[in-house]
Structures are given as C-alpha cells and as structure tokens.
Coordinates of C-alpha atoms in Angstrom, one line a residue:
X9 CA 56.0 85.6 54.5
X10 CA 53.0 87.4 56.3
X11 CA 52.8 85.1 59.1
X12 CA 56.7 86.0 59.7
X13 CA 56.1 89.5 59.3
X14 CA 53.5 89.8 61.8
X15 CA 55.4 87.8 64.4
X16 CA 58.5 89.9 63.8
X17 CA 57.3 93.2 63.8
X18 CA 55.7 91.6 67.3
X19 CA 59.2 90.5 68.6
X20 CA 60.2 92.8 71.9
X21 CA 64.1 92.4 70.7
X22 CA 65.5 93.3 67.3
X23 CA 64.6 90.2 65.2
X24 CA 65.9 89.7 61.1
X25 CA 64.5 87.2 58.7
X26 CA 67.2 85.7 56.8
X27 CA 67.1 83.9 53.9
X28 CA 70.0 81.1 52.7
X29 CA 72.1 83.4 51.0
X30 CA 72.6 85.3 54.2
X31 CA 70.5 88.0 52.8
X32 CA 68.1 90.5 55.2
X33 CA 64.3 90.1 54.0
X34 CA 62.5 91.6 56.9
X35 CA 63.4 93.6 60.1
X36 CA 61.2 95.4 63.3
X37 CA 62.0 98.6 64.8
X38 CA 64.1 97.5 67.5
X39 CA 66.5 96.0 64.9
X40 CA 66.8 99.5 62.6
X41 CA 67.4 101.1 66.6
X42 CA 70.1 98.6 67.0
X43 CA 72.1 99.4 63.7
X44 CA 71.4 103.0 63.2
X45 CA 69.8 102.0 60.0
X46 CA 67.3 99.8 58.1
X47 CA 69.5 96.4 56.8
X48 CA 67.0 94.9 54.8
X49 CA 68.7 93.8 51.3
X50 CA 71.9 93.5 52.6
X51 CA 73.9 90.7 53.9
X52 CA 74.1 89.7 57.5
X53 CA 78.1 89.7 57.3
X54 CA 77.7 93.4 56.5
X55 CA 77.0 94.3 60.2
X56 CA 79.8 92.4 61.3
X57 CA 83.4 94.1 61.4
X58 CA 85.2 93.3 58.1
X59 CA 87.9 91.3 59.8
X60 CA 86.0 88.7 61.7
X61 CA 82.9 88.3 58.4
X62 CA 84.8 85.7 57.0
X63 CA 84.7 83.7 59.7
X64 CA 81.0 84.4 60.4
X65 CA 80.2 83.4 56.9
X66 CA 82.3 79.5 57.3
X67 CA 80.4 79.8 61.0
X68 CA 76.7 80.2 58.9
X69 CA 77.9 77.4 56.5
X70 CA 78.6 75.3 58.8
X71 CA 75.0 76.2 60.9
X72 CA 73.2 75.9 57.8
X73 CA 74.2 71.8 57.2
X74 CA 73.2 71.2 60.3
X75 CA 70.8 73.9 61.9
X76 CA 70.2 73.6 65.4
X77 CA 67.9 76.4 67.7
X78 CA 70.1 78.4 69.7
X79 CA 67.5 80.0 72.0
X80 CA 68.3 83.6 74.0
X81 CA 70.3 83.0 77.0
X82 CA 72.0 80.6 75.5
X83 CA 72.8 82.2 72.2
X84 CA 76.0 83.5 70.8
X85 CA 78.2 86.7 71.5
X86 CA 78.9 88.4 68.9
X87 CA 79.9 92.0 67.5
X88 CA 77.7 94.2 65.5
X89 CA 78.4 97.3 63.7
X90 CA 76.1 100.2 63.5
X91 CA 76.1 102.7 60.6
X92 CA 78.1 105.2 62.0
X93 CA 80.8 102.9 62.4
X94 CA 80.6 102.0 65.7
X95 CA 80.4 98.6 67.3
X96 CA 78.1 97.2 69.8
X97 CA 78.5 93.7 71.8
X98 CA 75.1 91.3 71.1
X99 CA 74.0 88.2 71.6
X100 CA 72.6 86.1 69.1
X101 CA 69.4 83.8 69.3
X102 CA 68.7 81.6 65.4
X103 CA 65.8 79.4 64.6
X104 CA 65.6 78.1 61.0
X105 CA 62.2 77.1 59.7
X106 CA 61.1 75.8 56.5
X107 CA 58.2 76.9 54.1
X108 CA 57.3 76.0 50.8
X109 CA 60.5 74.0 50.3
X110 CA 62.3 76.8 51.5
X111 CA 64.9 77.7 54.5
X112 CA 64.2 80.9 56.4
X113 CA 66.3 82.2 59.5
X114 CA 65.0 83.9 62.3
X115 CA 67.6 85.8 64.1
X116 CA 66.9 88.1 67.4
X117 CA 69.4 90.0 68.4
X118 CA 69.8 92.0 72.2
X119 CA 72.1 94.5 73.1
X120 CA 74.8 93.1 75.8
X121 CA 76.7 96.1 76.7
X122 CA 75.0 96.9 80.0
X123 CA 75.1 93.1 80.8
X124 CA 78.6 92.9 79.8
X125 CA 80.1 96.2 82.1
X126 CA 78.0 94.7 84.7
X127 CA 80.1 91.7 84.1
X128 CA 83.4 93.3 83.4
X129 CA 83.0 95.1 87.1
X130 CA 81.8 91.8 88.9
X131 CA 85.6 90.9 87.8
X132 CA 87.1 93.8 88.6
X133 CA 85.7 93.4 92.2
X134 CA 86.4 90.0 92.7
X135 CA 89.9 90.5 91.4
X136 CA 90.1 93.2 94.2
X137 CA 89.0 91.0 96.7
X138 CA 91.7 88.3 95.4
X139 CA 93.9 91.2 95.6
X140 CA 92.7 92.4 99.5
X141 CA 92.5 88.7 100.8
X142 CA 95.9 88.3 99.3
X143 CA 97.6 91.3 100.8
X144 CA 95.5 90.8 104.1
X145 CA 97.2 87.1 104.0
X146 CA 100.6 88.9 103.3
X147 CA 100.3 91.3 105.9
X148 CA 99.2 88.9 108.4
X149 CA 102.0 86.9 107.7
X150 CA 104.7 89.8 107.7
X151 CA 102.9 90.8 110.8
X152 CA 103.5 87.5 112.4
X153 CA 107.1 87.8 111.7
X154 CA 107.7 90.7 112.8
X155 CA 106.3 90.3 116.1
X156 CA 108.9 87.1 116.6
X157 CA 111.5 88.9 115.1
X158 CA 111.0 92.2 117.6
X159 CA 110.7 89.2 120.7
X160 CA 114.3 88.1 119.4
X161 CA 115.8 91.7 119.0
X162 CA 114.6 92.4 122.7
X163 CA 117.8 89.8 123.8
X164 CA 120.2 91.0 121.2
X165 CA 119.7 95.2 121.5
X166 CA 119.6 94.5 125.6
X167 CA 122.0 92.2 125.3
X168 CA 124.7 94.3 123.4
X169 CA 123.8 97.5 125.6
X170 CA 124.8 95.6 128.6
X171 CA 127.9 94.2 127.0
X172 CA 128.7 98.5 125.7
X173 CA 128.4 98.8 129.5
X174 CA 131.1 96.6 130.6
X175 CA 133.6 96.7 127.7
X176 CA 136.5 99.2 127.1
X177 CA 135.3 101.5 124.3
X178 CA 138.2 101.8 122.0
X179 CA 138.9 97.7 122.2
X180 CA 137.9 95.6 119.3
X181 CA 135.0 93.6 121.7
X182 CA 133.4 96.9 122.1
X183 CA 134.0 98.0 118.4
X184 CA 132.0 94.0 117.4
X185 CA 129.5 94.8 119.7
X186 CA 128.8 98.2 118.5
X187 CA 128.6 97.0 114.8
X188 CA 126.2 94.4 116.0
X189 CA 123.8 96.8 118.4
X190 CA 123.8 98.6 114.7
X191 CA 122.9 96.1 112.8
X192 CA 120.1 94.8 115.1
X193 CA 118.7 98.2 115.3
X194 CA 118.7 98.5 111.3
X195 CA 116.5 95.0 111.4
X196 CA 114.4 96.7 114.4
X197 CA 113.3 99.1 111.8
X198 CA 112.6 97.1 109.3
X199 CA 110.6 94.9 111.7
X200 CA 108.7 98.1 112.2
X201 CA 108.4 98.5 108.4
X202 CA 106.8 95.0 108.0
X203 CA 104.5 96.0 111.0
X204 CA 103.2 99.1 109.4
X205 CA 102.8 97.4 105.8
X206 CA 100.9 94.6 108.0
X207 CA 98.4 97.8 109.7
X208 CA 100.1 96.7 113.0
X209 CA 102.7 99.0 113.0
X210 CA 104.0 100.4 116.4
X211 CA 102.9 104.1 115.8
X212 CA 105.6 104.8 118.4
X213 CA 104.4 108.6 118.7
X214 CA 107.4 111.1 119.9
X215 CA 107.5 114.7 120.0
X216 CA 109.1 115.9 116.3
X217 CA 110.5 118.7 114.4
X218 CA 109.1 118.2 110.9
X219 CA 112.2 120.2 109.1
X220 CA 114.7 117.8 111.2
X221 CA 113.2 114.8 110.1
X222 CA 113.1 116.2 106.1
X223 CA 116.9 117.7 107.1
X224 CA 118.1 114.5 108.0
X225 CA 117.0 112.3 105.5
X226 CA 118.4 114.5 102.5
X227 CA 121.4 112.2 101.6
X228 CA 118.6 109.6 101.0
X229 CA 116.2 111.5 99.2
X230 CA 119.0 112.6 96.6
X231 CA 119.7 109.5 95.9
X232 CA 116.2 108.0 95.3
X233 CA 116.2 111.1 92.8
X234 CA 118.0 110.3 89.3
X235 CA 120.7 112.7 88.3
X236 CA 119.3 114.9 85.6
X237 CA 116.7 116.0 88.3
X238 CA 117.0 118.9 90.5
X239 CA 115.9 118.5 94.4
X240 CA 115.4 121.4 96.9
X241 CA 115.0 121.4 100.4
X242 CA 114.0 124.7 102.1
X243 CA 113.6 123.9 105.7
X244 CA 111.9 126.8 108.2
X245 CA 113.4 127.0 111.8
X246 CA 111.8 127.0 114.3
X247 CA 108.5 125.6 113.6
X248 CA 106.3 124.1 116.6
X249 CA 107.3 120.4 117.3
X250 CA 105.0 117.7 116.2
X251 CA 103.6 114.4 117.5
X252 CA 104.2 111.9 115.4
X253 CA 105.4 108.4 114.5
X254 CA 108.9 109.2 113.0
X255 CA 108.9 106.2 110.6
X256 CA 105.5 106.6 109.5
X257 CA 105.9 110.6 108.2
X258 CA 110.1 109.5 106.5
X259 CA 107.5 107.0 104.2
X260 CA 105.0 110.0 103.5
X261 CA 108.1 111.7 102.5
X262 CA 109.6 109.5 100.3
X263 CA 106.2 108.8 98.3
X264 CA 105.7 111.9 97.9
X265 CA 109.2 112.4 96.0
X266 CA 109.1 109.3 94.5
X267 CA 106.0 109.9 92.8
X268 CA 107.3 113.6 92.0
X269 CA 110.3 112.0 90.4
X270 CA 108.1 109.4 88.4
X271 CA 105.9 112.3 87.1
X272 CA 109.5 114.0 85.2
X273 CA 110.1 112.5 82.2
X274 CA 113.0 114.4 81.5
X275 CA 114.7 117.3 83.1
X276 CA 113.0 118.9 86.0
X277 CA 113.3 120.0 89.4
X278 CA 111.4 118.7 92.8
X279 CA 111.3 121.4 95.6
X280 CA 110.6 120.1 99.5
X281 CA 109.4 122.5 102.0
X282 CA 108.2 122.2 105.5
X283 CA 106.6 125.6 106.8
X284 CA 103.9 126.8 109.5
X285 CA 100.4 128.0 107.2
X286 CA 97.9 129.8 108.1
X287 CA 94.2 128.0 107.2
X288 CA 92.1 130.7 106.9
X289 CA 88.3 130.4 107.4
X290 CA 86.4 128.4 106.0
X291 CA 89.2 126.1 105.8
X292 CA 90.3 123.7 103.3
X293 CA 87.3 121.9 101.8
X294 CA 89.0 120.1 99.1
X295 CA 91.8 118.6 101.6
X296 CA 91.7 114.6 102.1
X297 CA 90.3 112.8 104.0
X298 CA 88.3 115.6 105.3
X299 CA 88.1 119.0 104.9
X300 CA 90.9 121.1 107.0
X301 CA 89.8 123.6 109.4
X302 CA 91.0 126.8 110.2
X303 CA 94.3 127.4 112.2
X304 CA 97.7 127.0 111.9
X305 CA 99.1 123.7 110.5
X306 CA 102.5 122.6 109.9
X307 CA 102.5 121.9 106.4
X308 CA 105.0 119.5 104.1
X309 CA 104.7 120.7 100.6
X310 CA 106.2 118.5 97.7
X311 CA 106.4 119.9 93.7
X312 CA 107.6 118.7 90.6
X313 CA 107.3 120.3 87.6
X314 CA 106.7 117.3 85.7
X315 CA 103.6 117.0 83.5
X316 CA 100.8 117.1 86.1
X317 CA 97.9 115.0 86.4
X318 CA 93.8 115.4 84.8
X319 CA 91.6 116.1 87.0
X320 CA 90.1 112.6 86.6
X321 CA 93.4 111.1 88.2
X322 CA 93.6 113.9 91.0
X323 CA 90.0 112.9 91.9
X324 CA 90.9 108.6 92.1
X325 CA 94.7 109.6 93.5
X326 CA 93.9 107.9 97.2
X327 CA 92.0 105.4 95.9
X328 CA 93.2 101.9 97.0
X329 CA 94.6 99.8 94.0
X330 CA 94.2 103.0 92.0
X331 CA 97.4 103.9 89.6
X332 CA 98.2 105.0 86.4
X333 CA 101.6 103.2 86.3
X334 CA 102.1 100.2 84.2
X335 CA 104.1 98.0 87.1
X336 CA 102.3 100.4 89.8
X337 CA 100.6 98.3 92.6
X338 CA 98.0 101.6 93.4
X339 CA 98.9 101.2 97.2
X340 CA 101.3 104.1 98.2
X341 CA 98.9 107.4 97.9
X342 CA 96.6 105.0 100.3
X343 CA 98.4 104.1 102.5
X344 CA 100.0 107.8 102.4
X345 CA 96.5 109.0 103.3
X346 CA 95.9 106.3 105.8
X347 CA 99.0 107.7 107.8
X348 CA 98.0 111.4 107.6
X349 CA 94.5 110.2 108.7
X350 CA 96.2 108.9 111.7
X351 CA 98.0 111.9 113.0
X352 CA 95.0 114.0 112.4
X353 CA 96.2 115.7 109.4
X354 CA 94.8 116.5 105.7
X355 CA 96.2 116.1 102.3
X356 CA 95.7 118.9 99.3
X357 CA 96.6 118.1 95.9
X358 CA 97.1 120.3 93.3
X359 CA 97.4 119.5 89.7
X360 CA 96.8 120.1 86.2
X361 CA 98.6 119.2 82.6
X362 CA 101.1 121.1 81.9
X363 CA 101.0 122.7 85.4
X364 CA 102.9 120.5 87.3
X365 CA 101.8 118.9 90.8
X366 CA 101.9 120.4 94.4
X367 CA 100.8 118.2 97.1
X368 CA 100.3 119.9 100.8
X369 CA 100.3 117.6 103.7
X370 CA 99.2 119.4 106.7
X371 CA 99.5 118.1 110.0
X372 CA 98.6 119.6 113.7
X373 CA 101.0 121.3 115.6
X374 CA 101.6 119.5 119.5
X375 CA 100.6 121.8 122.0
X376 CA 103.2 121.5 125.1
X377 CA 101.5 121.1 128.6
X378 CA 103.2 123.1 131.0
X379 CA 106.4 121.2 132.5
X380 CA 105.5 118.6 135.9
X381 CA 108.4 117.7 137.4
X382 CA 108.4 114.3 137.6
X383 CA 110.3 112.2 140.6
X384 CA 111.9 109.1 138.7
X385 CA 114.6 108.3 141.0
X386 CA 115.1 104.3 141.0
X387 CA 112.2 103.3 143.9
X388 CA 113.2 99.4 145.0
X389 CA 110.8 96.5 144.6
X390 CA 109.8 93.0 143.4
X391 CA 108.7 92.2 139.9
X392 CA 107.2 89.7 138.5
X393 CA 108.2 89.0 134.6
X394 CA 106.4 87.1 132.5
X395 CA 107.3 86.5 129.0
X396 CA 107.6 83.1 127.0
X397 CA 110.9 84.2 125.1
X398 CA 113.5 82.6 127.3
X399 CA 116.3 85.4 125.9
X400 CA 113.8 88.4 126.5
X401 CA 113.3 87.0 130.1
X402 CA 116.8 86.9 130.5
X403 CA 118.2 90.1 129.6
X404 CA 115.1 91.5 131.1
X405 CA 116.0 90.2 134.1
X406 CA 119.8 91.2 134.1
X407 CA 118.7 94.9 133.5
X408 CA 116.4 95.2 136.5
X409 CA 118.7 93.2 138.8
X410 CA 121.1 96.0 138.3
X411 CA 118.9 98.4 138.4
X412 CA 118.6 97.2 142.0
X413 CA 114.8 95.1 141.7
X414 CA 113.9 91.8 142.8
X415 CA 112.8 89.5 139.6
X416 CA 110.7 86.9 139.8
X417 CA 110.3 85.1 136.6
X418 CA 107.1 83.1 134.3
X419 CA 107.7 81.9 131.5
X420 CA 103.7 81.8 130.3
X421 CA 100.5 83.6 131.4
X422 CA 99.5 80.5 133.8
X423 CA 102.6 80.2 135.7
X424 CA 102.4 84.0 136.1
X425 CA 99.2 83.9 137.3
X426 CA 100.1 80.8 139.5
X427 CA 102.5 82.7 141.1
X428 CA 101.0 85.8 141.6
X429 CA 98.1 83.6 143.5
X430 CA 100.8 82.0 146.1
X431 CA 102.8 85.8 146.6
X432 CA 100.6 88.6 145.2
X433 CA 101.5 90.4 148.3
X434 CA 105.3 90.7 147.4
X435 CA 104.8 92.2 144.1
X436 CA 105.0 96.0 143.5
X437 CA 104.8 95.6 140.0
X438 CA 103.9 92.9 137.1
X439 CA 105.9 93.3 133.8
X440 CA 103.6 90.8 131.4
X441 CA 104.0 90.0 127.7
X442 CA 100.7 90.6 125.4
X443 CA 101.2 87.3 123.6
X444 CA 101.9 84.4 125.4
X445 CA 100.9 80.7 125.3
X446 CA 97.8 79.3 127.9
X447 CA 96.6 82.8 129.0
X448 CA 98.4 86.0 127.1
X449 CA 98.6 89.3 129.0
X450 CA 95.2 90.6 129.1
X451 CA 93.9 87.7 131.0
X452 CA 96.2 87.7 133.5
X453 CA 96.1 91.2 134.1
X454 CA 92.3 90.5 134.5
X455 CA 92.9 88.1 136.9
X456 CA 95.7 89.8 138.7
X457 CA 93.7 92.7 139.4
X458 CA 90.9 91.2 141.1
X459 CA 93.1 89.5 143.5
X460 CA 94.6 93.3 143.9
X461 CA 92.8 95.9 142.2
X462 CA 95.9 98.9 142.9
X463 CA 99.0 96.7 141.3
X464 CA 100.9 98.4 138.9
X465 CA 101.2 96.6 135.5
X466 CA 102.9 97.1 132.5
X467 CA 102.4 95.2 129.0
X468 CA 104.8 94.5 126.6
X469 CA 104.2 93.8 122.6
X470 CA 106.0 93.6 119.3
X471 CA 102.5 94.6 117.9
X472 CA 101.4 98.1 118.3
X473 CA 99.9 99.8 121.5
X474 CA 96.5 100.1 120.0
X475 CA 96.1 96.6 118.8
X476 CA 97.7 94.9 122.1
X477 CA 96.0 96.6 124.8
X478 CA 92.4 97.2 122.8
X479 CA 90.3 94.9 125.9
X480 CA 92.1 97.2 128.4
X481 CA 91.0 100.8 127.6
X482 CA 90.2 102.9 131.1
X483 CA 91.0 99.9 133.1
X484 CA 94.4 101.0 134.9
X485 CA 96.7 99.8 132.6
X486 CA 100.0 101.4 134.1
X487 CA 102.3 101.6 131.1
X488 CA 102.7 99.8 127.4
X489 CA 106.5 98.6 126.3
X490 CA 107.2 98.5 122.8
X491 CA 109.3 95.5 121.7
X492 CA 112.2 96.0 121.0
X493 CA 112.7 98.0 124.0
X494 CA 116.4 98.9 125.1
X495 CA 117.4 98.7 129.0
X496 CA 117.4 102.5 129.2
X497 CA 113.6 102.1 128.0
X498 CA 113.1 99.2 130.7
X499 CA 114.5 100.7 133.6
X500 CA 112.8 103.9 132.7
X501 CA 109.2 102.3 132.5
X502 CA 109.6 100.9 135.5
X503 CA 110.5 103.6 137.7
X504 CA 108.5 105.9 136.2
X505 CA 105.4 103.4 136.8
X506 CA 106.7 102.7 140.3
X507 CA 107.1 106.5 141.2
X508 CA 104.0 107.1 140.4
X509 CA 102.5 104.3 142.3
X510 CA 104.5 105.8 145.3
X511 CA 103.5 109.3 145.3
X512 CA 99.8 108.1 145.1
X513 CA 100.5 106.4 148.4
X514 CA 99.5 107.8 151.7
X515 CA 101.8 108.7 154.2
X516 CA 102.6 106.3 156.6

C-alpha cells in the first residue's frame, strides 16, 4: 500500500486507488481539486450522477472479470459530480494490479471540459462551413438561373412592348399582351430576388423618395402583419431623394417588420417612420457596421412594443447564422446589414426587456448635381450586336431598326470579333453581351479597342454592373445594360452613348 501511495500522491492527474468493492482507499490532491472534496471511504458510484451509477456499477462488473488497461487517451468519457452538486465531464484511465492475493484499481481521472468546448466549437464551425458552402452552392445555382432567366425575359418584355405598340389598346390582343408584359415583369423581379439572395443582385441604383417607397408598399406590409397587431406609418414630405436600389431597401423594410411582428406575442402595435435626423457630433458610435458621422441622414425607424431583446442578443443581432428563433435560419439581420453597408448607411438598434425594440436605419441623402442638358435626339449609325440568345438578338434588333440604326448581328464573342476585324470602320457602336460562349464580352471589347481605341461600347448582363464589368474599371466602358432591359431602356442607351460620342467629335 506504500508503494501505491507514493506513486499516487506523485501522479500529475487526479489518481484513486480502488479496491473490489468499488470502495476509495487512497486519493492525491488533484483528485480532492477535482471533486470539491476528499472521497476516500466512499464508493466510486457515489461521484457519478444517481441515474447513470447503476449502469457504472454492471460496467465495473463486467471490467472486473475481465480487466483490461485502458490507458489516458484512450480511456473512457464519463461524468463526475463534485460536492456542490455540480457535474464535470472526465475521462477515465484504469489499471488493475494485484498484491498479496489481492485486486487493486488505479484510476486517473482528467478534466475534459476545455477539451470538450474546444471540440463542441470545432463542430459548430464546421457545421457553418457545411452551412456557407451549402448556401454558396445555392446561391451560385439560383444565380445561374437567374441570369438565363433575365436573357429569356429580354425577348418576352421587348417583345410584348413592341406588340403594345402596334395593337389597338382596348382589343383583347392588346388586353393578352398586357397581362403577359405583367406577368414577365413580376418573374423579372423575382429574377432579381434570386440575384440578390445569390450576392449578384443588379443593385439597379435610381434616385428615391424613401417615404414613397414605405407609402407604396403599405397594402403589403398590413398583410404580412397578423390582425390583432397595430401598424403605423407616418411618412414626412418632402424629404431629400435618395440613391438607392429600390428592391434592395422594400427587403430592409419588410425584415424589419417582420421581425417587429415576431417579437409581439400578443397584442401590440409596430409604428414605421421615415424622417430627415440630425447626427449631431460626435456621431453615432454604436451604429453598424460603423459608426455614423455627423450630418443629416434620412433615417427609417421601425418599433414594436413587443418584449425587446438582452443586450447579449442586440450585441450578436448581425451576426451571420445568428438567431434566437426555433425555425430561424439567422440570415436576414445579415444580409439586412450587408445592404445598408452598400448604400453607405448605418444601422442603430435599440433594445431592452420589457422596453420594446427601435431599430434606426440611416442612410445618405443624394446630393443633385446641377442640371446638364443633355442632347439625346436619335443620332443614326451601325451597330454591331452580339449576344448568343437568339430571341434577345432578335427583339434587339427589331427595336434599333426602328429606331432608325443599322444592325449587324453575332451570335458569340468570336464572330463578333471576326466581324469587327473585316468592317471595324463601319461601326459607330458595339452592343456586346458579358457572357457568351468562345470569348464573352470583356475580351472582345479588349480586342475591339485595340483595333480602335475611341469606339463606343456598351455591355449587357443579367448579373450585376459590379460583377460583369469588374476587368473594365477606367478603361472607357461607354455604358452597362441591365438584363432585362425594355426597348425604351435600349434605344435610350444607345443614343445617349452615341450623343455623347458625337459632341466629343471635332467639327468637320
């Protein structure tokens, strides 16, 4: 018994002697640390929870007949409670030895809990990278369809604005066609919805009044509210306009009341108002994603008097795949902040239990430049099209031949640039698609322009400005097209570029 003394009380982990009967003959230091207590005299299945020592006691039995050395690293997990009730995760190491006809068990014992959180949040993030690659794969793929989906909608939204054009309004053709211009328009947004959930939405940016866009989309935010809730819009006139992406700021809206709605149990009452604030300085250091300066902001403000939110929750609300809802997928205060962030805005939250929740977005206010007039009168010429949709080519070309152009058409990025080779001194202007198969739009507008360095061209995408023209930053590009484009947006482009092009011109 002295030898095992001395080599227990040696042990650097908590280490018990224990005889057959399962009772605790000799313990170290680190052992009474472990348990909050000295065990010796009582039985191991004492510092095991009551409802799994049975099973630790048929486990020991079973050990005992045939006793094999389970050596640290590759000993047992197990669950060990402390004297103040408490429980602490272990794993278990046993060697049994015999002395003088007798059976002893060594046992060392080592705290797991560190170990196991640093397992427990290797999980975590590898299920968040599932969850990431898995969305990235999603939005990829929506992404993808979108773009052929916007390609397609080029041909029917042209193609129904030139049919409007020639039919009798009043007549049943003209009432079909309407209905289906509608209906294409409809799937043009949610083409643009599967864009932005993809981060390759069109951020189609256009000059906004932020109590216009709340006003008109009342009808819809009563109805994602349930009935026994209250909802109030107080709209100021007059504010300064606002550069925005329309579609982008409707979803900031609608999270932020669907959330206020969620955060009701009962009866309450959400308020919506848009207003022009004041910052004063410092500014707003609390505001997401970065502090707000001073100046004046146009500023969205959503409450709820709804049960409000610890300050714990307020400080992970942006967090991606952060929520405290059972079925909640933690994406939509993200993604809300990701489009704020993008129009150069900030996001205040403000929150306690019992309090209710305010949350301020605050966005810039556009500064007009003074007017230009602009000369956009219909200047002639020949344009080369290239685009590998066979219907977008088509209406495309209608359009512009009635517009009064020449069209000369490719139907990929080599037989554009083929063609441009044999005539580039007949073209005033290439209209190119970003994506298209043998050599997309960038690399023929590289090539074009070193055969003429001054030739208008315009891209075209179903993917967002940003993304399609990212290799042609400051190099010339004369104008982007967002797909689905109408032929008002078309013939516009184009005279628009092609004015330009001509008052840059010297006088003959």
């Amino acid at each position: 018994m002295a030898g095992f003394e001395l080599a227990i009380q040696a042990s650097p982990a908590a280490t018990l002697l224990v005889e057959d009967s399962g009772r605790i003959l000799l313990e170290n230091a680190w052992a009474r640390t472990l348990f909050g207590q000295s065990v010796v005299g009582r039985c191991v299945e004492d510092l095991i929870p009551v409802d799994r020592a049975d099973r630790h006691r048929e486990l020991r039995g079973a050990w005992q007949a045939e006793p094999q050395a389970r050596l640290m690293g590759r000993g047992r997990d197990l669950t060990a409670l402390r004297a103040d009730g408490s429980t602490v995760p272990v794993e278990v190491g046993i060697q049994a030895f015999e002395r003088e006809g007798r059976t002893w068990t060594i046992c060392w014992l080592v705290d797991t809990t560190a170990r196991r959180q640093l397992e427990a949040d290797r999980d975590a993030a590898w299920a968040r990278a599932l969850q990431s690659q898995r969305l990235e794969g999603m939005g990829l793929l929506a992404g993808g369809v979108a773009h052929d989906f916007n390609n397609l909608l080029v041909g029917v939204i042209g193609n129904a604005n030139l049919a409007l054009g020639v039919l009798q309004p009043g007549t049943t053709a003209h009432d079909y066609v309407q209905d289906l211009r509608r209906a294409a328009e409809q799937a043009s947004s949610l083409a643009r919805q599967m864009l932005t959930y993809s981060g390759r939405g069109p951020n189609r940016i256009d000059l906004l009044d932020l109590s216009s866009l709340v006003g008109d989309l009342r009808d819809l935010l009563r109805s994602s509210v349930p009935r026994h809730m209250a909802l109030h819009l107080t709209c100021d006139i007059d504010l300064p306009p606002l550069a925005g992406d329309a579609n982008q700021l409707r979803q900031v809206l609608l999270n932020l009341v669907t959330n206020a709605a969620e955060a009701i149990q009962t009866t309450g009452t959400i308020s919506v108002h848009t207003t022009a604030m004041t910052v004063p300085s410092p500014g707003l250091p609390d505001a997401r994603p970065h502090p707000l300066p001073p100046g004046t902001w146009l500023a969205l403000q959503v409450t709820d008097d709804g049960e409000g939110m610890p300050r714990e929750v307020v400080d992970h609300i942006f967090d991606p795949f952060y929520t405290t809802k059972a079925a909640g997928h933690g994406l939509g205060m993200a993604s809300l902040l990701d489009i704020v962030r993008a129009h150069r805005g900030g996001v205040v939250v403000e929150s306690a239990i019992g309090e209710g929740t305010r949350i301020t977005v605050f966005l810039p206010p556009h500064r007009l430049p003074s007017p230009v007039v602009e000369d956009i009168s219909l200047p002639r010429g020949t344009i080369l099209l290239a685009d590998d949709e066979p219907i977008v080519r088509r209406m495309a070309r209608r359009v512009l031949v009635s517009a009064g152009y020449t069209v000369v058409e490719a139907e990929d990025g080599r037989q554009a640039l083929d063609t441009f080779r044999q005539r580039h001194a007949e073209f005033d202007l290439l209209l190119l698609d970003a994506s298209m198969p043998h050599l997309n739009g960038t690399e023929v507008f590289e090539a074009a322009r070193a055969l003429r360095p001054e030739v208008p061209i315009v891209l075209s995408s179903g993917f967002n400005e940003a993304e399609a023209t990212t290799k042609l930053q400051g190099r010339g590009l004369s104008g982007f097209l967002q797909k689905p484009y109408t032929p008002d947006d078309l013939v516009q482009m184009i005279a628009r570029v092609l004015a330009r092009t001509t008052a840059r011109q010297p006088n003959g």
